PDB file of C-alpha atoms in Angstrom:
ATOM      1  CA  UNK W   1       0.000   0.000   0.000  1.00  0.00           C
ATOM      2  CA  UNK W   2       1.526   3.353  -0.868  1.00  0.00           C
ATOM      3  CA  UNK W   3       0.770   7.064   0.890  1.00  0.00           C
ATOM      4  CA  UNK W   4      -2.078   7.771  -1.960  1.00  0.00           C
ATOM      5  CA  UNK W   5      -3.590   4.629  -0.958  1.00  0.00           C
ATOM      6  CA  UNK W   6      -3.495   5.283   2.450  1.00  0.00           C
ATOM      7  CA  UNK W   7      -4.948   8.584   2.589  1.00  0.00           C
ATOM      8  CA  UNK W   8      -7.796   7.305   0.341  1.00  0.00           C
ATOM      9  CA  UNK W   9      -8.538   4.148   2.756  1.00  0.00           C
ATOM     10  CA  UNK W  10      -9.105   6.979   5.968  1.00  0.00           C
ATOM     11  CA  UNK W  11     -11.021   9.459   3.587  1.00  0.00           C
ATOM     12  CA  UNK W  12     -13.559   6.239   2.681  1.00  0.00           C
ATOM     13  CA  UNK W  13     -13.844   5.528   6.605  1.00  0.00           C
ATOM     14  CA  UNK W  14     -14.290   8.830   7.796  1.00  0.00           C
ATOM     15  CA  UNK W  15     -16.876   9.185   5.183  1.00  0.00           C
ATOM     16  CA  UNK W  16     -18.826   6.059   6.736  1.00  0.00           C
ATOM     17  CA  UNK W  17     -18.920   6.944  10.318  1.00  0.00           C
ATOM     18  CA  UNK W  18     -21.837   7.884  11.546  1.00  0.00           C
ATOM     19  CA  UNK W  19     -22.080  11.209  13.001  1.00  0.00           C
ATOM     20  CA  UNK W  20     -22.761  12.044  16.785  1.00  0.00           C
ATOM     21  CA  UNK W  21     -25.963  12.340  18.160  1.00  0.00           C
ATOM     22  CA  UNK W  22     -28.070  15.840  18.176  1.00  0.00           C
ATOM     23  CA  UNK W  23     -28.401  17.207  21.139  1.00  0.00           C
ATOM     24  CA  UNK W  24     -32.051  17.249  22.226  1.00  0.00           C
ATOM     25  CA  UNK W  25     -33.601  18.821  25.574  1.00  0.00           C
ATOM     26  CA  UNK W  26     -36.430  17.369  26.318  1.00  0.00           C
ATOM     27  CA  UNK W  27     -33.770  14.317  27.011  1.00  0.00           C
ATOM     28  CA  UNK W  28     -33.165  15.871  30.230  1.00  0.00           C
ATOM     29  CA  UNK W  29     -36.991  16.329  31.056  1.00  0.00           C
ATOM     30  CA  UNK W  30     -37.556  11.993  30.138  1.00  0.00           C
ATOM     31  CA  UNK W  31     -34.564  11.578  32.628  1.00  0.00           C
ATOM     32  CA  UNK W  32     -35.806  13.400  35.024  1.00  0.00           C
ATOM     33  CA  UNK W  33     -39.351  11.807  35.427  1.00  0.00           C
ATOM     34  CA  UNK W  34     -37.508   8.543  34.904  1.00  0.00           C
ATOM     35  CA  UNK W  35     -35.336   9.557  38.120  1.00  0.00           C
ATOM     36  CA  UNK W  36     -38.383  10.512  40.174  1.00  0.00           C
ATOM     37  CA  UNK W  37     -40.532   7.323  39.003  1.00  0.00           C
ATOM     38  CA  UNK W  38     -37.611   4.376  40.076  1.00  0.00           C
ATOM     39  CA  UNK W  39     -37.307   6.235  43.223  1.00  0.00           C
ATOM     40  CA  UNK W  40     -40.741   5.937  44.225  1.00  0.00           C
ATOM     41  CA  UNK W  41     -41.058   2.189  42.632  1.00  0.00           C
ATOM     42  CA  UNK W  42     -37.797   1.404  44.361  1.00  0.00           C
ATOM     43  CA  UNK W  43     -36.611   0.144  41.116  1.00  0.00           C
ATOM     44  CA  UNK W  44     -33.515   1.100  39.726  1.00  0.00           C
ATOM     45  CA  UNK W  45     -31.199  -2.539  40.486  1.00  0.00           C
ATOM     46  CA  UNK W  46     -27.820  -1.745  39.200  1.00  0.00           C
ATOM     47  CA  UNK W  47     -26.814   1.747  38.760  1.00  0.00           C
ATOM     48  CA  UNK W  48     -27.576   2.803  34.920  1.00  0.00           C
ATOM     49  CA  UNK W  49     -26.985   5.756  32.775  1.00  0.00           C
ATOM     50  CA  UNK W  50     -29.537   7.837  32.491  1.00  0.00           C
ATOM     51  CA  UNK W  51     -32.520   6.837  30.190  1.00  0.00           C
ATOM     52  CA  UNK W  52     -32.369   8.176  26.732  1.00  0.00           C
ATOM     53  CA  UNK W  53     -35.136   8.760  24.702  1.00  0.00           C
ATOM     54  CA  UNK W  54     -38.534   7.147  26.915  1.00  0.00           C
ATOM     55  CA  UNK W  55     -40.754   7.958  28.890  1.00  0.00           C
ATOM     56  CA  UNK W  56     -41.179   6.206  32.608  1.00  0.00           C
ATOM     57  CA  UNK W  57     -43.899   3.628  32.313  1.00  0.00           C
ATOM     58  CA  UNK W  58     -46.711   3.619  34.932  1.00  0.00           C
ATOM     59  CA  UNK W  59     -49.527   1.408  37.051  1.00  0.00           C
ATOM     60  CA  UNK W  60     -50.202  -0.521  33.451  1.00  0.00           C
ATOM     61  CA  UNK W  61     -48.336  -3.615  34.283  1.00  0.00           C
ATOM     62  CA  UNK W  62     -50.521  -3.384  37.663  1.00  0.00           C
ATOM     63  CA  UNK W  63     -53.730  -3.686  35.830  1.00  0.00           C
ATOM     64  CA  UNK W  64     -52.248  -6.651  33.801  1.00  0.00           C
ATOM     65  CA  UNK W  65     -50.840  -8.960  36.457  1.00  0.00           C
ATOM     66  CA  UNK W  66     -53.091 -12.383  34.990  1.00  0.00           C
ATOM     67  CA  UNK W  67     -36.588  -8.437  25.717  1.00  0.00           C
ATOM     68  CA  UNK W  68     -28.355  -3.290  15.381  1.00  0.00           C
ATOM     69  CA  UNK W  69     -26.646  -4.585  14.200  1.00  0.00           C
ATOM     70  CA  UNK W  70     -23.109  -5.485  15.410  1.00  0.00           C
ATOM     71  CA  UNK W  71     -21.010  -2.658  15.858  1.00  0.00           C
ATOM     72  CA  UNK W  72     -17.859  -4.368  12.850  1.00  0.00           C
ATOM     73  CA  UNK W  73     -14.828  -5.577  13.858  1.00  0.00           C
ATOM     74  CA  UNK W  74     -11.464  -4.000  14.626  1.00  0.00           C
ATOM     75  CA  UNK W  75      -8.105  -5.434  13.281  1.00  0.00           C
ATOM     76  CA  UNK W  76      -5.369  -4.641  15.634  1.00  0.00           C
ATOM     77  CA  UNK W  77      -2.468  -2.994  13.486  1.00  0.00           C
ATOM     78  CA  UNK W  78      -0.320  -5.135  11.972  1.00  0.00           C
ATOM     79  CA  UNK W  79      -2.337  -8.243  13.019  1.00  0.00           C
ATOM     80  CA  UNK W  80      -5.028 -10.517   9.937  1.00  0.00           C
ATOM     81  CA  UNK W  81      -6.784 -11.723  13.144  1.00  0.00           C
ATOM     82  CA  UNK W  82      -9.941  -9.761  13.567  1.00  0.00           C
ATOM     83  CA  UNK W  83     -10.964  -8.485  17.053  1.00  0.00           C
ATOM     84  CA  UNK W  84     -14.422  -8.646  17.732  1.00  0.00           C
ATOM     85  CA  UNK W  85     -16.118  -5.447  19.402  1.00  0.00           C
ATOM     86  CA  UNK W  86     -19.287  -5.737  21.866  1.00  0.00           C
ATOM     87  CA  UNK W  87     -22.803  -5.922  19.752  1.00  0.00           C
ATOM     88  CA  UNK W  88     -24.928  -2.332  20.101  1.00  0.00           C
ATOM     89  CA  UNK W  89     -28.108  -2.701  19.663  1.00  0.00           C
ATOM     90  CA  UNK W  90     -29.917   0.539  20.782  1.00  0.00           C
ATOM     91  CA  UNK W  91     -29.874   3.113  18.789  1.00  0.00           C
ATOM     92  CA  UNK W  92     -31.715   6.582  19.129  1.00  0.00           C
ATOM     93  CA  UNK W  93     -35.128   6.435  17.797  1.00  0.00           C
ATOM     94  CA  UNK W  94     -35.283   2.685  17.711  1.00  0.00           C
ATOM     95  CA  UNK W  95     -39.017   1.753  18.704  1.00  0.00           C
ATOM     96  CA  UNK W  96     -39.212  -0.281  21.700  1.00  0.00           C
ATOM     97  CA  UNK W  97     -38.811  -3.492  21.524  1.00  0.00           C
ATOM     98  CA  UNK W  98     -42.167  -6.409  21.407  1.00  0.00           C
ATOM     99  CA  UNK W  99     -44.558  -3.690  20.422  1.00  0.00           C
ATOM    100  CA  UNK W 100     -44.322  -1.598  23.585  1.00  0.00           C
ATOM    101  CA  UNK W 101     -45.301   1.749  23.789  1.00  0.00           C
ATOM    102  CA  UNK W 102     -42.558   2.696  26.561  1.00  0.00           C
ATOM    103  CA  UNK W 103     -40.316   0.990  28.488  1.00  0.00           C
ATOM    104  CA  UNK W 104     -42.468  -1.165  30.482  1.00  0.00           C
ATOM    105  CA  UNK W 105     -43.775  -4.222  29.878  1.00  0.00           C
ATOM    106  CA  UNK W 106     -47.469  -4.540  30.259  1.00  0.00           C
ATOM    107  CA  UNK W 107     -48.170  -8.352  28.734  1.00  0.00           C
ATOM    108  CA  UNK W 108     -46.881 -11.617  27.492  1.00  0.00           C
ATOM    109  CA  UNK W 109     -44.061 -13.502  28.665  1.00  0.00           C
ATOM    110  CA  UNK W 110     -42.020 -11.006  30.794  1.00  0.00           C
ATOM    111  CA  UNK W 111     -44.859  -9.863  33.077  1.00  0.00           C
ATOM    112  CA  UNK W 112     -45.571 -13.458  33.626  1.00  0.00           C
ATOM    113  CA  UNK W 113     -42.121 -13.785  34.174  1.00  0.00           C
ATOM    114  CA  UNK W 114     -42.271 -11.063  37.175  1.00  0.00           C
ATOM    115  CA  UNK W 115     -45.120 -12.049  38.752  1.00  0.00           C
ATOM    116  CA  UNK W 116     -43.379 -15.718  39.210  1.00  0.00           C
ATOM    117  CA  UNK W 117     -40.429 -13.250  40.673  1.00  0.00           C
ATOM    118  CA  UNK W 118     -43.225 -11.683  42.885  1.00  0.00           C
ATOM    119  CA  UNK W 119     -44.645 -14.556  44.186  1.00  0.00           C
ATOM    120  CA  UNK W 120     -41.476 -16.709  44.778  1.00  0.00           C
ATOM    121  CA  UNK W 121     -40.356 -14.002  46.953  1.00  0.00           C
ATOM    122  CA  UNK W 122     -43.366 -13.890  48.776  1.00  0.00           C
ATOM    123  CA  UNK W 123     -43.380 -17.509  49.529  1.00  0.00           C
ATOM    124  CA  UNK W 124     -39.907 -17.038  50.864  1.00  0.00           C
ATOM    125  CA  UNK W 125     -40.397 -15.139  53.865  1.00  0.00           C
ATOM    126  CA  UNK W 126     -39.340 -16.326  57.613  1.00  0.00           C
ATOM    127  CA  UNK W 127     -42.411 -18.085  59.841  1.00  0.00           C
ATOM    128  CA  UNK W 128     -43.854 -15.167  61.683  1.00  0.00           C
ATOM    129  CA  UNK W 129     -44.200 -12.591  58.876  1.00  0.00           C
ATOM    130  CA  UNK W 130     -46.675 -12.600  56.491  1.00  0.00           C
ATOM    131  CA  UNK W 131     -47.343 -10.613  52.716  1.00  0.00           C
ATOM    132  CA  UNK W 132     -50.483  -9.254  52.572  1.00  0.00           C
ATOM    133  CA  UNK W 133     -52.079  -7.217  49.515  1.00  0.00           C
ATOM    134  CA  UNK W 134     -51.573  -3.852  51.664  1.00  0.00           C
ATOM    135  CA  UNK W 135     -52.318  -0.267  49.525  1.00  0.00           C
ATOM    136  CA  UNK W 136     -50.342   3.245  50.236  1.00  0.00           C
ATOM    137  CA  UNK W 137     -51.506   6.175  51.430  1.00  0.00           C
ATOM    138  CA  UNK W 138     -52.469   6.966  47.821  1.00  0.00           C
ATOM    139  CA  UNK W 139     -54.248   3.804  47.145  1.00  0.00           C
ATOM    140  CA  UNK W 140     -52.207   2.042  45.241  1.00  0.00           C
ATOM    141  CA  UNK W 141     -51.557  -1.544  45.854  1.00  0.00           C
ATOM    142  CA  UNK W 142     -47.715  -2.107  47.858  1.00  0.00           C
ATOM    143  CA  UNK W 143     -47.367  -4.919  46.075  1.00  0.00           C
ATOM    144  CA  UNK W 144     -45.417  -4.148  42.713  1.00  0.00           C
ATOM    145  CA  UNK W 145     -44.046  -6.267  40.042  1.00  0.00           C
ATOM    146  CA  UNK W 146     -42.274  -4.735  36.666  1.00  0.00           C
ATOM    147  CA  UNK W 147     -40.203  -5.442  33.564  1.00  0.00           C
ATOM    148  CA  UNK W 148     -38.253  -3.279  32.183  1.00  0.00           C
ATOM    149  CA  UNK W 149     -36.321  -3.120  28.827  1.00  0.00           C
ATOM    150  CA  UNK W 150     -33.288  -1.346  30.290  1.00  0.00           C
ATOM    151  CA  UNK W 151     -30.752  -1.241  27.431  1.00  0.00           C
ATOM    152  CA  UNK W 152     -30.001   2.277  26.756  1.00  0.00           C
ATOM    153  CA  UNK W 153     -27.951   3.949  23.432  1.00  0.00           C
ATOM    154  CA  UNK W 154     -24.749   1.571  22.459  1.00  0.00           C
ATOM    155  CA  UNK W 155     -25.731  -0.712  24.213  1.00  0.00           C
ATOM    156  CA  UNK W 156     -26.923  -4.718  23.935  1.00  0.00           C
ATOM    157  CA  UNK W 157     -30.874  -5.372  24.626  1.00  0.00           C
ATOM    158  CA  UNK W 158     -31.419  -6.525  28.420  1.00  0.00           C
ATOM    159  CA  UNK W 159     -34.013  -6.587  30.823  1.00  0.00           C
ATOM    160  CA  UNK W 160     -34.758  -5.706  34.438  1.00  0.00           C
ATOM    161  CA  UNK W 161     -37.620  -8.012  36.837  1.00  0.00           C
ATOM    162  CA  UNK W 162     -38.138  -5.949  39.810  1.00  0.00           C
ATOM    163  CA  UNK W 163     -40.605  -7.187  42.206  1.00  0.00           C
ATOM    164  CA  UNK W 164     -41.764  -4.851  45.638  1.00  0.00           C
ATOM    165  CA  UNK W 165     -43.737  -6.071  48.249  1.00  0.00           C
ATOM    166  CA  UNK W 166     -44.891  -5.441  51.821  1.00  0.00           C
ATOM    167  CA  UNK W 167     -43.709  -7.358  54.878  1.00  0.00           C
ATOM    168  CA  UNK W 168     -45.973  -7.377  58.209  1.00  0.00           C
ATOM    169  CA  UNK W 169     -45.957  -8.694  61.667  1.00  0.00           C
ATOM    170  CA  UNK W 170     -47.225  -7.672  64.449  1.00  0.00           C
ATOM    171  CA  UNK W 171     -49.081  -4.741  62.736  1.00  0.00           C
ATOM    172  CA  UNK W 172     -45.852  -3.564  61.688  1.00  0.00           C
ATOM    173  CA  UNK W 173     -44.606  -3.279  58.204  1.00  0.00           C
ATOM    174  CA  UNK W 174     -41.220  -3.409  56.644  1.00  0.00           C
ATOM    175  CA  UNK W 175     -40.107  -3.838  52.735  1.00  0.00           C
ATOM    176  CA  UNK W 176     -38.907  -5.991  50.411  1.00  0.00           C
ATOM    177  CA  UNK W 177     -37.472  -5.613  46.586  1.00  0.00           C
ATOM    178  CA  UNK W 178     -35.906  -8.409  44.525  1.00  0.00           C
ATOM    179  CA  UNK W 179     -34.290  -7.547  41.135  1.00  0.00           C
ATOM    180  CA  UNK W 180     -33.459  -9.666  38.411  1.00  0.00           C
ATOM    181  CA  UNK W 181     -31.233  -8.217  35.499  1.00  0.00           C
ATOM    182  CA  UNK W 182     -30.648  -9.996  32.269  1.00  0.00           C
ATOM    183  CA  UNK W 183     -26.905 -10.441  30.812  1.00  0.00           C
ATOM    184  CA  UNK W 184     -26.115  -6.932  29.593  1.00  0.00           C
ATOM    185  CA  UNK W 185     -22.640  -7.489  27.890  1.00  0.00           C
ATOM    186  CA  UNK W 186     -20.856  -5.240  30.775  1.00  0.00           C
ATOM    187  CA  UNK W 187     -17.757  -6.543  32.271  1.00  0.00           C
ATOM    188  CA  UNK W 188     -17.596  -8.925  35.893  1.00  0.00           C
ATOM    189  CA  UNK W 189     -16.410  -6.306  38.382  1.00  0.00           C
ATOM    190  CA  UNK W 190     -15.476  -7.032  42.397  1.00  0.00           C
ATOM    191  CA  UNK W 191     -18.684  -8.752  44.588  1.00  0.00           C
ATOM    192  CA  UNK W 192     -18.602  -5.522  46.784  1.00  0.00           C
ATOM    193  CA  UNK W 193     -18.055  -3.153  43.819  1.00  0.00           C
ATOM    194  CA  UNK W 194     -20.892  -4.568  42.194  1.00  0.00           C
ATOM    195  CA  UNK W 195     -23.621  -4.148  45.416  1.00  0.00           C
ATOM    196  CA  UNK W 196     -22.458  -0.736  45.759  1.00  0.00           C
ATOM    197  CA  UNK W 197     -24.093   0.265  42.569  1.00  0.00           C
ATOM    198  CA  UNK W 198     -27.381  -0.039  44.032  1.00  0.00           C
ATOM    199  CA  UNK W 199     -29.456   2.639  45.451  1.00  0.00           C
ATOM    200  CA  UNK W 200     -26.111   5.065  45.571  1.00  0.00           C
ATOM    201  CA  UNK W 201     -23.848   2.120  47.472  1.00  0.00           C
ATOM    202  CA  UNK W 202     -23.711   4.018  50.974  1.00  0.00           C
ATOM    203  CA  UNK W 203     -23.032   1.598  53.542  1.00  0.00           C
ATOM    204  CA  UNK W 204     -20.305  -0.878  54.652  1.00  0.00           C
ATOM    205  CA  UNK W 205     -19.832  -3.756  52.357  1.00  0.00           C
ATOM    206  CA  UNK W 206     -18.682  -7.680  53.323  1.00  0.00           C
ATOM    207  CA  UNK W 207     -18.339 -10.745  50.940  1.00  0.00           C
ATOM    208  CA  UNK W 208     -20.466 -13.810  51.933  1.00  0.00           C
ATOM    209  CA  UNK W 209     -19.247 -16.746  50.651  1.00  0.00           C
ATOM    210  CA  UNK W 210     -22.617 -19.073  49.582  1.00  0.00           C
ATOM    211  CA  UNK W 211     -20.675 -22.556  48.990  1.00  0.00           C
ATOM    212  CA  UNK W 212     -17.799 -21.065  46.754  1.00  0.00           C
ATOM    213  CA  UNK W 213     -20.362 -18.201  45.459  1.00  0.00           C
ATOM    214  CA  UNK W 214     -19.348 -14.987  46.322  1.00  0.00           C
ATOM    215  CA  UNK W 215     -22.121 -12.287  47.269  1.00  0.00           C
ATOM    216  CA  UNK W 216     -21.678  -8.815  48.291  1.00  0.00           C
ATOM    217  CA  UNK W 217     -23.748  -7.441  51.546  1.00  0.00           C
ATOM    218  CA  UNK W 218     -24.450  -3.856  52.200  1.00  0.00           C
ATOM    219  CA  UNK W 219     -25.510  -2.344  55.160  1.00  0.00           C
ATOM    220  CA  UNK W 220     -26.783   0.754  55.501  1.00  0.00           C
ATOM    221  CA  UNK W 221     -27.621   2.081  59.121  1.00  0.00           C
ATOM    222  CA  UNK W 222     -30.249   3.881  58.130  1.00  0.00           C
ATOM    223  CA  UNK W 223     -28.767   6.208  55.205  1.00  0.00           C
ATOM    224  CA  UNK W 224     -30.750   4.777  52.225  1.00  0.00           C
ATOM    225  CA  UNK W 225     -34.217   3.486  51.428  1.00  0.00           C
ATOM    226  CA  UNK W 226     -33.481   0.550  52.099  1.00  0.00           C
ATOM    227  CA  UNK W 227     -31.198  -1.102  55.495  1.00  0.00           C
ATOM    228  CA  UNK W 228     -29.733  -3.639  54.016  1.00  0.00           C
ATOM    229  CA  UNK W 229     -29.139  -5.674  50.469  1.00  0.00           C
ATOM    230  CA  UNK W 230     -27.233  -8.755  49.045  1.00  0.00           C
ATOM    231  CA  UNK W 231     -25.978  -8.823  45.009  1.00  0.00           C
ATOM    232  CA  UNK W 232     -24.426 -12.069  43.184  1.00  0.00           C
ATOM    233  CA  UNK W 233     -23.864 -11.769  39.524  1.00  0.00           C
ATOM    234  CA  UNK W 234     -24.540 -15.213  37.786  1.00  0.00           C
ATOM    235  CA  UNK W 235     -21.438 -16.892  35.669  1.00  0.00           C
ATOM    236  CA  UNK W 236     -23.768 -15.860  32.477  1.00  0.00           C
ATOM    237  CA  UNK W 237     -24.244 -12.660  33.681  1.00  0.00           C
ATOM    238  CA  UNK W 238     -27.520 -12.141  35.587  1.00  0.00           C
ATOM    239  CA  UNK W 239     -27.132 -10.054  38.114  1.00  0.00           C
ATOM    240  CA  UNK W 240     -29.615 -10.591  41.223  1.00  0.00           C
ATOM    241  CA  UNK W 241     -30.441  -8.224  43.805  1.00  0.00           C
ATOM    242  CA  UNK W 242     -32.416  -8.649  47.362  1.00  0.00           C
ATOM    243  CA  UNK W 243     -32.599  -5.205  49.415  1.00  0.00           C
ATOM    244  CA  UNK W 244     -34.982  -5.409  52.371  1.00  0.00           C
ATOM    245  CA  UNK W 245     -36.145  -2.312  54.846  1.00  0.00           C
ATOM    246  CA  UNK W 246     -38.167  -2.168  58.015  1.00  0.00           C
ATOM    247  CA  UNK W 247     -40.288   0.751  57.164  1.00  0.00           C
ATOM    248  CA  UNK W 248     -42.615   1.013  53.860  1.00  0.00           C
ATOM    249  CA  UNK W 249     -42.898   4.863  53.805  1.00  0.00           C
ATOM    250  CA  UNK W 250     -46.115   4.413  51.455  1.00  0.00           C
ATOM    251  CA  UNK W 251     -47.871   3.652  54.043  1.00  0.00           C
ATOM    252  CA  UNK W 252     -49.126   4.625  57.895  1.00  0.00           C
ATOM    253  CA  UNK W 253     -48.345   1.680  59.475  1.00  0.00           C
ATOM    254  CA  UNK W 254     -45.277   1.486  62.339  1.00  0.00           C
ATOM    255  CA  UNK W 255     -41.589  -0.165  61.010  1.00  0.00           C
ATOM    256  CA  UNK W 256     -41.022  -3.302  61.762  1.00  0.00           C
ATOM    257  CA  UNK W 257     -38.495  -3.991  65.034  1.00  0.00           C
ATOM    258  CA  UNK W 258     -36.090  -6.432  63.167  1.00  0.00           C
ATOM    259  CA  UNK W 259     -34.880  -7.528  59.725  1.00  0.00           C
ATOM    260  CA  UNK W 260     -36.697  -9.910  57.663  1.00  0.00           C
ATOM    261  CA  UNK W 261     -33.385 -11.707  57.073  1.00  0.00           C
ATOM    262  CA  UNK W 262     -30.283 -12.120  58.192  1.00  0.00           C
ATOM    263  CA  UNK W 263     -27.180 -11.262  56.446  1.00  0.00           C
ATOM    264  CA  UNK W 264     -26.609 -14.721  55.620  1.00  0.00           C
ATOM    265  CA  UNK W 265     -30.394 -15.684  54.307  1.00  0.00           C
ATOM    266  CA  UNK W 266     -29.716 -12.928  51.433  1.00  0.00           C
ATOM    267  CA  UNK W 267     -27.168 -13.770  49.977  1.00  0.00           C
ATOM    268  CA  UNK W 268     -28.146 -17.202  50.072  1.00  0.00           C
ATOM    269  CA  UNK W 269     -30.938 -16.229  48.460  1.00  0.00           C
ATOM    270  CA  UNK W 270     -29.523 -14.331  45.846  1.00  0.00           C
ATOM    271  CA  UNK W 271     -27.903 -16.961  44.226  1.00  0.00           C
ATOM    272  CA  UNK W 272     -31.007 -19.287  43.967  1.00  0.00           C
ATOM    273  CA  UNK W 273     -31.795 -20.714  40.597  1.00  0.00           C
ATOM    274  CA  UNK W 274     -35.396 -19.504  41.495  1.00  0.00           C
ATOM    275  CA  UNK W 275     -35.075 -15.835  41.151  1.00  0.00           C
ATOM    276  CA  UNK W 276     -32.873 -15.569  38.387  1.00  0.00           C
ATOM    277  CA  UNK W 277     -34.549 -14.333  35.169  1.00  0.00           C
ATOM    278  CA  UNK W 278     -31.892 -14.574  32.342  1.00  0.00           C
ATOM    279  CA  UNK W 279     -33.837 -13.506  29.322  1.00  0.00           C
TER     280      UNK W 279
END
């Protein structure tokens, strides 16, 4: 290959690449009411960018209770052997995915997926306490399941199965939120590194090891929604969070006076084959 050459091969790839996004404003206005909407569903799992492009999906999914092309590859100079790069699916202005008109699922296969996630948490409380169909100040019902399509610009599709329920004994009433996030391509990262992602990370952090599994537990003392959580990331990816809290602030009712769990019963949790939603 000579200079002319040369100069003509970058001129042809510079002429290919797509250009940069436009700035658009109302971006920040969808991220905002995004924000405000996970907070008060306690969803939000693993820490994400912000949401580009969609609008926060509502009680729908409540009503209903009955997941580009690859990106080319890159040849390392003066190496034949191409490198593959990571798959990007989402684009800007790609419609959502399974005929959805947002973000949320509202039917089919995913919300029966997080009901399942719903009700196997239920079923796994202690003896003693008990999850009853309790509604908020507002009305609405305490219990919560939702999907998510959470894959944002650049990057592969996945999903997040969040389900949020009451806990009561005694006339008191605490909370509990299990998440579920499909493989999303990202990179393994430390046990404590990873649970400290969730809900801001403030807290101390300790690895529990779950017969060779490792699972990172946060607790908070109070500074976060939530007192405590455990988070195990499958071999394939999955990534599996259980956060629990002694006070529901939706509601009226007095916090409960001790955990649900202990330490040890979530992470054990988190890596059961039950509550693992991989697709």
């Amino acid at each position: 290959m000579n200079e002319e050459d040369l100069n003509q091969g970058l001129r042809d790839l510079m002429e290919r690449s797509t250009p940069p996004p436009s700035m658009d404003p109302s971006h920040a206005l969808v991220r905002g009411r995004t924000a405000r909407r996970r907070r008060r569903l306690a969803w939000s799992g693993i820490a994400v960018v912000p949401l580009v492009a969609g609008i926060g999906a509502g009680p729908a999914l409540v009503a209903s209770l009955s997941g580009g092309g690859p990106a080319g590859d890159l040849v390392a100079t003066g190496s034949t052997t191409p490198k593959p790069v990571p798959t990007a699916t989402r684009k800007s202005g790609d419609p959502w995915p399974e005929g959805q008109t947002d973000r949320t699922a509202s039917a089919g296969p995913r919300v029966v997926r997080v009901v399942k996630l719903m009700d196997d948490l239920s079923s796994s409380v202690p003896p003693g306490f008990s999850t009853p169909d309790l509604k908020g100040a507002d009305g609405h019902p305490l219990r919560y399941p939702q999907a998510q399509y959470a894959s944002n610009d650049g990057e592969q599709d996945y999903w997040e199965y969040a389900a949020t329920i009451p806990v009561e004994r005694g006339g008191r009433v605490g909370r509990l939120l299990m998440n579920s996030t499909t493989p999303d391509g990202k990179s393994a990262t430390e046990p404590c590194k990873l649970a400290k992602r969730f809900r801001g990370g403030t807290g101390t952090c300790s690895v529990v090891d779950v017969d060779g599994k490792k699972v990172g537990v946060v607790t908070t003392k109070g500074h976060s929604d939530y007192d405590q959580w455990a988070t195990y990331r499958h071999e394939d990816g999955t990534v599996v969070i259980l956060a629990q809290a002694r006070r529901f602030e939706d509601q009226q009712r007095p916090p409960l006076t001790q955990p649900v769990f202990t330490s040890r019963q979530l992470a054990e949790l988190v890596t059961s084959a039950k509550f693992k939603i991989s697709e």
